[in-house]
Coordinates of C-alpha atoms and ligand atoms in Angstrom, one line a residue:
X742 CA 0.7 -0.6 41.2
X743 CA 0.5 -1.9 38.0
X744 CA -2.0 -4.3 36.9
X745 CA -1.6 -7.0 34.3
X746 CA -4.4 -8.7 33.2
X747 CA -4.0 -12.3 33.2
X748 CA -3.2 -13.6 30.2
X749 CA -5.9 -15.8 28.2
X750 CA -5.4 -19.6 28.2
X751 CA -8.3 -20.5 25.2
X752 CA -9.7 -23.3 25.6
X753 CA -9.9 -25.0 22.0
X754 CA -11.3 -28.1 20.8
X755 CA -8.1 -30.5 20.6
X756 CA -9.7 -33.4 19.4
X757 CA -10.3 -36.4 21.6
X758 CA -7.1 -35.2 24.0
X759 CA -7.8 -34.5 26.9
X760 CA -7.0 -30.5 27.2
X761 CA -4.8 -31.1 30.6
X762 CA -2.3 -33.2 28.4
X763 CA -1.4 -30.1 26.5
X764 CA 0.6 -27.4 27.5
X765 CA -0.9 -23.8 27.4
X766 CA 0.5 -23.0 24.0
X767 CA -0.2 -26.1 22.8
X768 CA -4.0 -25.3 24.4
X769 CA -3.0 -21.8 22.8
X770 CA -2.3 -22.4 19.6
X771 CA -5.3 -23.0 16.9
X772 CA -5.4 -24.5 13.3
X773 CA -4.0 -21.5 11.3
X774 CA -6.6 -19.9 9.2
X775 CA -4.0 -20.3 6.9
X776 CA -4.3 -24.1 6.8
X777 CA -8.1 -24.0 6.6
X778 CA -8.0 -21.9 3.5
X779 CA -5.6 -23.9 1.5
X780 CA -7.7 -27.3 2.6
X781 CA -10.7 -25.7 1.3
X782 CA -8.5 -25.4 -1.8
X783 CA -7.2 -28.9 -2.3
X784 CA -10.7 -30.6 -0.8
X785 CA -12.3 -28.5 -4.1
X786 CA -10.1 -28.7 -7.3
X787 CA -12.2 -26.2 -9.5
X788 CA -12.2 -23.7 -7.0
X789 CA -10.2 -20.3 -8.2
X790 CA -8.6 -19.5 -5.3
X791 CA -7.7 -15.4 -5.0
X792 CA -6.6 -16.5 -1.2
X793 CA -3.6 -18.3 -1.4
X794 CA -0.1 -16.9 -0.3
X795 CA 1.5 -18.6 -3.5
X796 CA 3.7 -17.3 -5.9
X797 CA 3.3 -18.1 -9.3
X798 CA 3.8 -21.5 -10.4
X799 CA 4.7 -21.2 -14.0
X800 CA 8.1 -18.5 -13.4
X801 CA 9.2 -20.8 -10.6
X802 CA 13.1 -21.4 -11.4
X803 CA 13.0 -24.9 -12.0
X804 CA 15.9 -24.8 -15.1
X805 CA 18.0 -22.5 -13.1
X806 CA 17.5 -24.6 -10.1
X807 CA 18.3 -27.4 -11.8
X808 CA 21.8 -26.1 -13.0
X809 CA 22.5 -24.5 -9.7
X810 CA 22.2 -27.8 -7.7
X811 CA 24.2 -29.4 -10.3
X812 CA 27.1 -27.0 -9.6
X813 CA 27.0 -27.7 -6.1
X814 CA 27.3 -31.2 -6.1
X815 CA 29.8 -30.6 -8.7
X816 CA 31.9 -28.2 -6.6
X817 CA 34.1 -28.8 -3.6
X818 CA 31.8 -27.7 -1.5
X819 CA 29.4 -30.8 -2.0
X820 CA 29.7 -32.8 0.7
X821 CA 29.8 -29.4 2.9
X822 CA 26.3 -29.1 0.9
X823 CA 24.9 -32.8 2.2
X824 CA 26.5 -32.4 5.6
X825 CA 24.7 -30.6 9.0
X826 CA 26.6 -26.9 9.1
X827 CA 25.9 -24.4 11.5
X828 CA 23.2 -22.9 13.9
X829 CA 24.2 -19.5 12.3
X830 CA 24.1 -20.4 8.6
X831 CA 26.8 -20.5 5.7
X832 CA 29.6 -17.8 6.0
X833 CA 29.2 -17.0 2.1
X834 CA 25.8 -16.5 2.1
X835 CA 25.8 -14.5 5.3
X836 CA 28.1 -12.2 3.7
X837 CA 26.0 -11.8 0.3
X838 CA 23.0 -11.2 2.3
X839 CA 24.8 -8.6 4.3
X840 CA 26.3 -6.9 1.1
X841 CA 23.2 -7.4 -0.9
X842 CA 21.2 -5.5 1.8
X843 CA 24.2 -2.9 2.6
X844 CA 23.5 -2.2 -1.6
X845 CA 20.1 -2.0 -1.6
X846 CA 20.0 0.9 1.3
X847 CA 22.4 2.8 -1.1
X848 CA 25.0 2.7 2.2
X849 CA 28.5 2.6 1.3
X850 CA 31.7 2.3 2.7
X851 CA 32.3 -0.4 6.2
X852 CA 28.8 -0.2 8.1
X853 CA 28.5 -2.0 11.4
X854 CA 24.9 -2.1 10.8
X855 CA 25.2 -4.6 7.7
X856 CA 27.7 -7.2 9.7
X857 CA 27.6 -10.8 8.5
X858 CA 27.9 -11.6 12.0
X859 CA 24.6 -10.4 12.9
X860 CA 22.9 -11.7 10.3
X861 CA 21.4 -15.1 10.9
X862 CA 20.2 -17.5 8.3
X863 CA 16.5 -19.2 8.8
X864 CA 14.1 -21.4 7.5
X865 CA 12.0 -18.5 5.9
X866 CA 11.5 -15.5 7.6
X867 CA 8.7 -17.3 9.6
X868 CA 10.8 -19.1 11.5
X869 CA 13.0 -15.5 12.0
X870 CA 9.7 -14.2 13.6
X871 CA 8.5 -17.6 15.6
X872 CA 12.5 -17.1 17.5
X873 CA 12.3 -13.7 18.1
X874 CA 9.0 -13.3 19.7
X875 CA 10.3 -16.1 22.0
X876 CA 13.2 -14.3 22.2
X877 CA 11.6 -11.1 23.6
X878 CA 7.4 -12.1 24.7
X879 CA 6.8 -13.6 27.4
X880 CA 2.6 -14.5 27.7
X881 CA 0.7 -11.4 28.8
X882 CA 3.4 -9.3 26.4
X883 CA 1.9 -6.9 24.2
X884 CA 3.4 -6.2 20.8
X885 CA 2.1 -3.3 18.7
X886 CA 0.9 -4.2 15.0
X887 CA -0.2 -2.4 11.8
X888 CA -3.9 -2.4 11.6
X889 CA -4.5 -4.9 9.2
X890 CA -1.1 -6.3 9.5
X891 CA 0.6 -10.3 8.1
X892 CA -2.5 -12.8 9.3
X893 CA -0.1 -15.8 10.4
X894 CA 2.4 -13.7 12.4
X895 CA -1.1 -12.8 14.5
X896 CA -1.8 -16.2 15.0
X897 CA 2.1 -16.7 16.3
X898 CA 1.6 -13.8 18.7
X899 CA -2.3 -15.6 19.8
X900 CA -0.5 -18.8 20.4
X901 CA 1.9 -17.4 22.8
X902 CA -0.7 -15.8 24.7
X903 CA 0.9 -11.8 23.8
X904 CA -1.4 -9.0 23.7
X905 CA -1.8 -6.9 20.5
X906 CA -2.9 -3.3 19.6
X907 CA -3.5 -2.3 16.2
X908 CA -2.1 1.0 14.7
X909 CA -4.0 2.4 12.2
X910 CA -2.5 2.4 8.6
X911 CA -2.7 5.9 6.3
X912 CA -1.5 5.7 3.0
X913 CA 2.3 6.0 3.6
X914 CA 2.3 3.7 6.2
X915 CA 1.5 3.9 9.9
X916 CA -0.5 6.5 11.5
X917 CA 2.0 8.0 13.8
X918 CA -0.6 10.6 15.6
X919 CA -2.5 7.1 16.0
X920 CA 0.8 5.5 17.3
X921 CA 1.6 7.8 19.7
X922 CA -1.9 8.0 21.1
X923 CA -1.8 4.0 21.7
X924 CA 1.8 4.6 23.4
X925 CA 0.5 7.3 25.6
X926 CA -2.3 5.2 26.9
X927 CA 0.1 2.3 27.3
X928 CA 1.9 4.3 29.5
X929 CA -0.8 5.9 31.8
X930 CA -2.1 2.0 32.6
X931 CA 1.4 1.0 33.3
X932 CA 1.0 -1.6 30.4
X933 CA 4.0 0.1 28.5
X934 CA 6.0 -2.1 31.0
X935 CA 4.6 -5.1 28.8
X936 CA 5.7 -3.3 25.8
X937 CA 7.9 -5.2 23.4
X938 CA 8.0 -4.1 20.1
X939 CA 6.4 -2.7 17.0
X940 CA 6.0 -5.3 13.8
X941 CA 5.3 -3.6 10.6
X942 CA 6.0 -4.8 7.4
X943 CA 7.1 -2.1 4.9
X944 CA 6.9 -2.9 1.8
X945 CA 3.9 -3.9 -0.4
X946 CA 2.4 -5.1 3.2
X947 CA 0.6 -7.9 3.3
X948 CA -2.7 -7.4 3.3
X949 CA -2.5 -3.6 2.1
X950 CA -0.2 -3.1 -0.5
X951 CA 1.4 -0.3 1.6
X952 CA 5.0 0.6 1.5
X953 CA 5.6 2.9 4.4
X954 CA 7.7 5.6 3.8
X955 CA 10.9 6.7 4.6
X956 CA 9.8 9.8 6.8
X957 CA 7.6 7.5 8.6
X958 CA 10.0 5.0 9.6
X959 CA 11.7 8.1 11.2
X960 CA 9.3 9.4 13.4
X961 CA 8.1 6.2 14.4
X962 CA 11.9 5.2 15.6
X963 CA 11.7 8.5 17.1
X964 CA 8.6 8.1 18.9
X965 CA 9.4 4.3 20.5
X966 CA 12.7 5.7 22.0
X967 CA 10.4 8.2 23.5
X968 CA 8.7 6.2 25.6
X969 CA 11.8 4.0 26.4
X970 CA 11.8 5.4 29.5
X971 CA 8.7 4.4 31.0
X972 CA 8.9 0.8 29.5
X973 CA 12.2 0.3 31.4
X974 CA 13.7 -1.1 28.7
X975 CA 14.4 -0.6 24.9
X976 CA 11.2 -0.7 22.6
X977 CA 12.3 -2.7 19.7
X978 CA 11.1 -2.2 16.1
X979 CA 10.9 -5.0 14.0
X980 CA 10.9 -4.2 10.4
X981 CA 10.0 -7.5 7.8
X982 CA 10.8 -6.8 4.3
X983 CA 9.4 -9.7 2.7
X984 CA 8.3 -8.2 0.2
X985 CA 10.6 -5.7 -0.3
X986 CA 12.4 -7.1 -3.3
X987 CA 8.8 -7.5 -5.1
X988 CA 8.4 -4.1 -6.7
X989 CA 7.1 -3.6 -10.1
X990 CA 6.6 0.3 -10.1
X991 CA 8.4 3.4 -8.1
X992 CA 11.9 3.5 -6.0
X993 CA 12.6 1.8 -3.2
X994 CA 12.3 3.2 0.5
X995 CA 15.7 2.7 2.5
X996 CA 15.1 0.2 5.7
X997 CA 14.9 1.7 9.2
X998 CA 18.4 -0.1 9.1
X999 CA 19.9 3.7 7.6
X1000 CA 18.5 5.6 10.7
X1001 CA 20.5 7.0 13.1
X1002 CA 20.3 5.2 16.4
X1003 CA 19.2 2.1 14.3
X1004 CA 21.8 0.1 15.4
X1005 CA 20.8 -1.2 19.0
X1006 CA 16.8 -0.7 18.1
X1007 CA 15.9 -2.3 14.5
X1008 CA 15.5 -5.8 14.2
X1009 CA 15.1 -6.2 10.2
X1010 CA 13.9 -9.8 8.3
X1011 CA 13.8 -10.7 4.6
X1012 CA 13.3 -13.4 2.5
X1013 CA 14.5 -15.3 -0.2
X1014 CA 11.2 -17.3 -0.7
X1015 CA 9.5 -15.0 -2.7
X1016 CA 11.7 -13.0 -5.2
X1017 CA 13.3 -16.5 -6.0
X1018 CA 11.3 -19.9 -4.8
X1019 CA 8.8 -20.4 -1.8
X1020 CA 9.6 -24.2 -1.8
X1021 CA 13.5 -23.1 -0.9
X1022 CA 12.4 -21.5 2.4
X1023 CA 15.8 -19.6 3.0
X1024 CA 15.4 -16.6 4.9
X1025 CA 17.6 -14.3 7.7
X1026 CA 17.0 -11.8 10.3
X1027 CA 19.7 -9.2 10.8
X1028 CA 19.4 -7.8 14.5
X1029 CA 21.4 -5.7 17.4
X1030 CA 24.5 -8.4 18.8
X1031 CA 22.4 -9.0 22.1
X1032 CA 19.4 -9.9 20.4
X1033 CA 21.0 -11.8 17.8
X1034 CA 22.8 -14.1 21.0
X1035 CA 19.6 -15.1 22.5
X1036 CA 17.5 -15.9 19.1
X1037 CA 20.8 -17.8 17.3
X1038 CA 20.6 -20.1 21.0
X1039 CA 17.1 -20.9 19.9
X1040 CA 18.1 -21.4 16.4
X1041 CA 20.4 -24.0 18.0
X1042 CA 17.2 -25.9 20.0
X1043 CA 15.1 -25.4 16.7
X1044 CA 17.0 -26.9 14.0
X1045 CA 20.9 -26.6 15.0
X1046 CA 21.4 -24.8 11.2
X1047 CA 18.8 -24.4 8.2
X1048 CA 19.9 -26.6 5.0
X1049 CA 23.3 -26.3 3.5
X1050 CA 22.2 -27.8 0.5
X1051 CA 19.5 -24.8 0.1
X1052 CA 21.7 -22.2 1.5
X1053 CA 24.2 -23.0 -1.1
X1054 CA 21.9 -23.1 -4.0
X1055 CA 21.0 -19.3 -2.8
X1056 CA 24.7 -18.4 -2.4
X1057 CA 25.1 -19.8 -6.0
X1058 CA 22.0 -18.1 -7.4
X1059 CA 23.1 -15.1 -5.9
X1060 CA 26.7 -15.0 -6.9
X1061 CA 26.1 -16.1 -10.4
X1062 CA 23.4 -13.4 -11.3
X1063 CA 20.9 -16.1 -11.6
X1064 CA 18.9 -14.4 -9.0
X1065 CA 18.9 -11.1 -10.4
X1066 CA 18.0 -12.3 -13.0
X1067 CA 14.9 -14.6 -12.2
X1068 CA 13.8 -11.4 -10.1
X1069 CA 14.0 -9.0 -13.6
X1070 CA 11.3 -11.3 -14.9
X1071 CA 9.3 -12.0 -12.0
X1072 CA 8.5 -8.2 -11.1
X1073 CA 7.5 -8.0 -14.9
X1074 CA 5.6 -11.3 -14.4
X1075 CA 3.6 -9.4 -11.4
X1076 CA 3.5 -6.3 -12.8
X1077 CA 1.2 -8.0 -15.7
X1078 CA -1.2 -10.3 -13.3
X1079 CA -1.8 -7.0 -11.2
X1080 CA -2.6 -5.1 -14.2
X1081 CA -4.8 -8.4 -15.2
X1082 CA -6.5 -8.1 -11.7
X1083 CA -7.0 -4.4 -11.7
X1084 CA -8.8 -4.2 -15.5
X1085 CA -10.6 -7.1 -14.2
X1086 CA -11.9 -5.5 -11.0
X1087 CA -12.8 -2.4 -13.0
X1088 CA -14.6 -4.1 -15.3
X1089 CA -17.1 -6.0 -12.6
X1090 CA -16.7 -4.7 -9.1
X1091 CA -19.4 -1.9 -8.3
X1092 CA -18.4 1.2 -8.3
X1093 CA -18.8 1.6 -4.5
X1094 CA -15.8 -1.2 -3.8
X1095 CA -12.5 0.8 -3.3
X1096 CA -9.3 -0.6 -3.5
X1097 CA -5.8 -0.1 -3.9
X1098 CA -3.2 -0.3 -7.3
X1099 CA -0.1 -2.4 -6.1
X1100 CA 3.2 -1.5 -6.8
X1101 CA 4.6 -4.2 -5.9
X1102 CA 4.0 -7.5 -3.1
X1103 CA 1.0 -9.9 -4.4
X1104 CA -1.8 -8.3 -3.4
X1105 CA -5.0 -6.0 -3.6
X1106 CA -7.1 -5.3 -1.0
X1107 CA -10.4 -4.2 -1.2
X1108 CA -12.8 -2.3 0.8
X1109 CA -17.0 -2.8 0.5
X1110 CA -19.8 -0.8 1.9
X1111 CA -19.9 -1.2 5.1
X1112 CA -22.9 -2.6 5.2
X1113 CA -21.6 -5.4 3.0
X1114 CA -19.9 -7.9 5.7
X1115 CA -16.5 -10.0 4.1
X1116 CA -15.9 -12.2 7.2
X1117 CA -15.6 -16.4 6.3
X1118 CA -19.6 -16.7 7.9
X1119 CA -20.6 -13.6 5.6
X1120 CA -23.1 -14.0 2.8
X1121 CA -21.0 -12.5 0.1
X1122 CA -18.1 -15.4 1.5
X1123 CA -21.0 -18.2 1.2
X1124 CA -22.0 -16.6 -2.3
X1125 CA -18.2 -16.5 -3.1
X1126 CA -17.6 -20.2 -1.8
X1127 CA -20.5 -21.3 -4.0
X1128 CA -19.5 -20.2 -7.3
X1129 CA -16.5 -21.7 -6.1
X1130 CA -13.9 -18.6 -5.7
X1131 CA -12.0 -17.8 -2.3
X1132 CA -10.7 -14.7 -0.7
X1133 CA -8.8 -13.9 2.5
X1134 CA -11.8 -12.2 5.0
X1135 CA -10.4 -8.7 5.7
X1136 CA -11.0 -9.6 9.6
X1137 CA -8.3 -12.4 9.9
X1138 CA -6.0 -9.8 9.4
X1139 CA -7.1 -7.6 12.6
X1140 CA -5.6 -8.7 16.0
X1141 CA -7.6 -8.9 18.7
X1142 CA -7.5 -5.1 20.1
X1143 CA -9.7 -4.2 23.0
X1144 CA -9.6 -0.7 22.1
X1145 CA -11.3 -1.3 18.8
X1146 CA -14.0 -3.7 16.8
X1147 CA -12.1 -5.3 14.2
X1148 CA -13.5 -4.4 10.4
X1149 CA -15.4 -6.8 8.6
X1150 CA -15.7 -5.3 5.1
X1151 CA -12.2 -5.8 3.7
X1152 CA -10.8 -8.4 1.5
X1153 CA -7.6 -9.6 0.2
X1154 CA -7.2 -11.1 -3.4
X1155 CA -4.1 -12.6 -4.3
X1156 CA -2.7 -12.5 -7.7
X1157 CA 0.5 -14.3 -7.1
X1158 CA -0.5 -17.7 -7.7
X1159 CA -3.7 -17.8 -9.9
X1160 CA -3.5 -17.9 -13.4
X1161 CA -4.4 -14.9 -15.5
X1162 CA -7.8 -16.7 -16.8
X1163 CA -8.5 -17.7 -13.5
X1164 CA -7.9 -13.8 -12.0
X1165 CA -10.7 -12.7 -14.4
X1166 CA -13.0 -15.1 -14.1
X1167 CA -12.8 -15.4 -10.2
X1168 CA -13.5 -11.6 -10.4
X1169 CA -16.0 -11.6 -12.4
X1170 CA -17.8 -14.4 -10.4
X1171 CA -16.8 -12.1 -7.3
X1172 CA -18.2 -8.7 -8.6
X1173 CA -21.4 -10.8 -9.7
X1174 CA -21.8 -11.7 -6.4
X1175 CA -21.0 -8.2 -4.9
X1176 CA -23.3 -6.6 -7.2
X1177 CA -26.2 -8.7 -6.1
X1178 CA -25.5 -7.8 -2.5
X1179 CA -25.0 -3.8 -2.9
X1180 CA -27.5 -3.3 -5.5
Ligands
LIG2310 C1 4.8 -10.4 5.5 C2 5.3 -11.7 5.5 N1 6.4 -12.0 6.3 C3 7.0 -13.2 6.3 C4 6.5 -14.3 5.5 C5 7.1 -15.6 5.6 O1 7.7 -16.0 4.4 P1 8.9 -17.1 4.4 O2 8.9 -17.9 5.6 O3 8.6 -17.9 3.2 O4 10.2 -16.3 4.3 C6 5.4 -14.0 4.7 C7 4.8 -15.1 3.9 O5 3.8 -15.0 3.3 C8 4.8 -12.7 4.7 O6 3.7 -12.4 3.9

């Protein structure tokens, strides 16, 4: 017998609505902490915010946009550009996505795996991830994350009610001993019947920094295929690259995509929001033919097709070498605000704060005494929020795993979107405050 706990309908304050009038995910489904933290932004102008998920506003393309649009509507393919296209997304850009990736896996030669025809065109990768967890998790689901893992794609799985376990993160990427263990357990409750996939985000992760490496993704492909058997069904991995492109320092890690046996199992997303504009929101998830069916049919009751007009200024971007371009002097652009960040939190963070050096992503994430709490009700948060600089609380970025208390001494800081005066002062105003608390 196996027993599945019911699945949590939260109750949350709707406004005046009464609750009944809503369906469970719309019960579900809470204010992102993601919206909360960029009100607190706008509501306080002089606030330095080390929270937000921007990118930097200053090397945003706006000439090369400019130029690009301008060839579109100058081309034959303008009115294509202002017209409704398809669910799947624009053929050319499809096919420089597909080649683009196939290149940057160092894979040669005709590859299945790299198909245009599975790769589907989004808006964002969010929207990749919102369709394929309904694609694949029904409520009472359970997905397996990395421990911390991407905040807002939590608050997606919350909303539709799927449980999460955390897998603990080593400095290469997940802890497969730690993986394994989870799996096992899964499988002795029965709950590995539940089981649908494994998220992790590779490179740079957000909130970590971590790239997981290549021997990792291995044995953790290994592993779910393992226990395939006792779920009933295939154990996906889903592997979001966001970052990927991002990298400042060392070589890049080939994609699960390059395994063997990859080809029915991986389930890879990308962006082009942040290695070229987050305002264009074009991103694509490349998946297994059967999975891509089911998510392009949601596609077609989301949106019918993301923007031509936007998909066609990244087709252009891309085939002109604007984009390579654009991305040579962004990765030196981040490459200097992390160095800004980390002489600036060597400078004034006490010595008993740990954190990581970025090679890439947006980034750091630091770790306090454990007697210093980081949470948004935490004194040093309150101390932060009055000297008028904001973090992300390490704890947003736990799910909610029974097996485990979620850490309260972590922070991200961001230094994607603040400007390099603003990174030092914000932590200096941060390691005045931290030094108050520890000492
Ligand atoms: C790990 C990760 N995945 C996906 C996204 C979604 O990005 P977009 O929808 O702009 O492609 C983000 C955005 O911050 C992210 O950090």
């Amino acid at each position: 017998l196996i027993l599945i706990p019911p699945v949590l309908v939260l109750s949350l304050p709707v406004g005046n609505i009464k609750s009944s009038a809503l369906s469970q995910l719309g019960r579900r489904t809470a204010e992102p902490a993601i919206a909360e933290l960029m009100n607190a932004v706008l509501a306080r102008p002089h606030l330095i915010s080390l929270a937000a998920g921007f990118t930097d506003n200053e090397s945003l393309p706006v000439a090369r946009t400019r130029q690009l649009l301008e060839e579109v509507l100058c081309s034959p393919q303008a009115q294509g550009a202002l017209q409704y296209g398809t669910t799947l997304g624009e053929l050319p850009l499809r096919q420089l996505t597909a080649e683009r990736l196939q290149k940057l896996d160092g894979s040669r030669g005709k590859s299945g795996v790299y198909a245009p025809e599975n790769l589907l065109i989004t808006h964002g990768s969010q929207q990749f991830l919102y369709m394929l967890t309904e694609a694949l998790c029904d409520p009472g689901d359970i997905v397996l994350v990395e421990d911390p893992t991407y905040f807002v794609y939590l608050e997606i799985l919350i909303s539709h009610g799927i449980r999460t376990h955390g897998v603990r993160l080593k400095e290469t990427g997940i802890d497969i001993e730690h993986l394994e263990s989870v799996l096992k357990r899964l499988k002795r409750t029965g709950e590995i019947r539940r089981l649908k996939y494994l998220y992790l985000v590779t490179y740079f992760q957000n909130p970590s920094g971590i790239t997981t490496s290549f021997e990792k993704k291995r044995e953790a492909l290994k592993l779910l295929k393992r226990f395939e058997r006792a779920a009933g069904h295939p154990i996906y991995l889903v592997e979001d690259a966001a970052y990927r492109e991002l990298r400042f320092a060392g070589d890049d890690v080939k994609s699960f995509l390059t395994l063997k046996g990859s080809e029915d199992r991986v389930i890879y997303t990308s962006t082009y929001s942040k290695p070229f504009a987050t305002g264009v929101r074009v991103g694509f998830g490349l998946m297994p033919e059967p999975i891509f069916k089911v998510v392009a049919r949601i596609k077609g009751n989301h949106d019918f097709g993301t923007s031509n007009l936007l998909q066609q200024l990244i087709a252009r971007a891309l085939a002109s070498g604007h984009y390579d371009d654009h991305l040579t002097a962004l990765r030196k652009r981040y490459a200097h605000k992390a160095r800004v960040m980390g002489d600036a939190l060597t400078e004034h963070f006490p010595m008993e704060v740990k954190w990581n050096t970025p090679t890439g992503g947006l980034n750091y994430w630091a770790r306090v005494p454990a007697n210093v709490r980081t949470g948004a009700k935490s004194k040093l948060s309150q101390l932060a929020l009055a000297n008028d600089v904001l973090y992300v609380p390490g704890q947003l970025c736990y799910c909610n795993d029974p097996d485990r208390k979620r850490p309260d001494n972590e922070m991200r800081l961001s230094y994607g979107n603040a400007s390099e005066a603003n990174i030092r002062e914000g932590i200096k105003r941060l390691g005045s405050v931290l030094n108050k608390l520890i000492h």
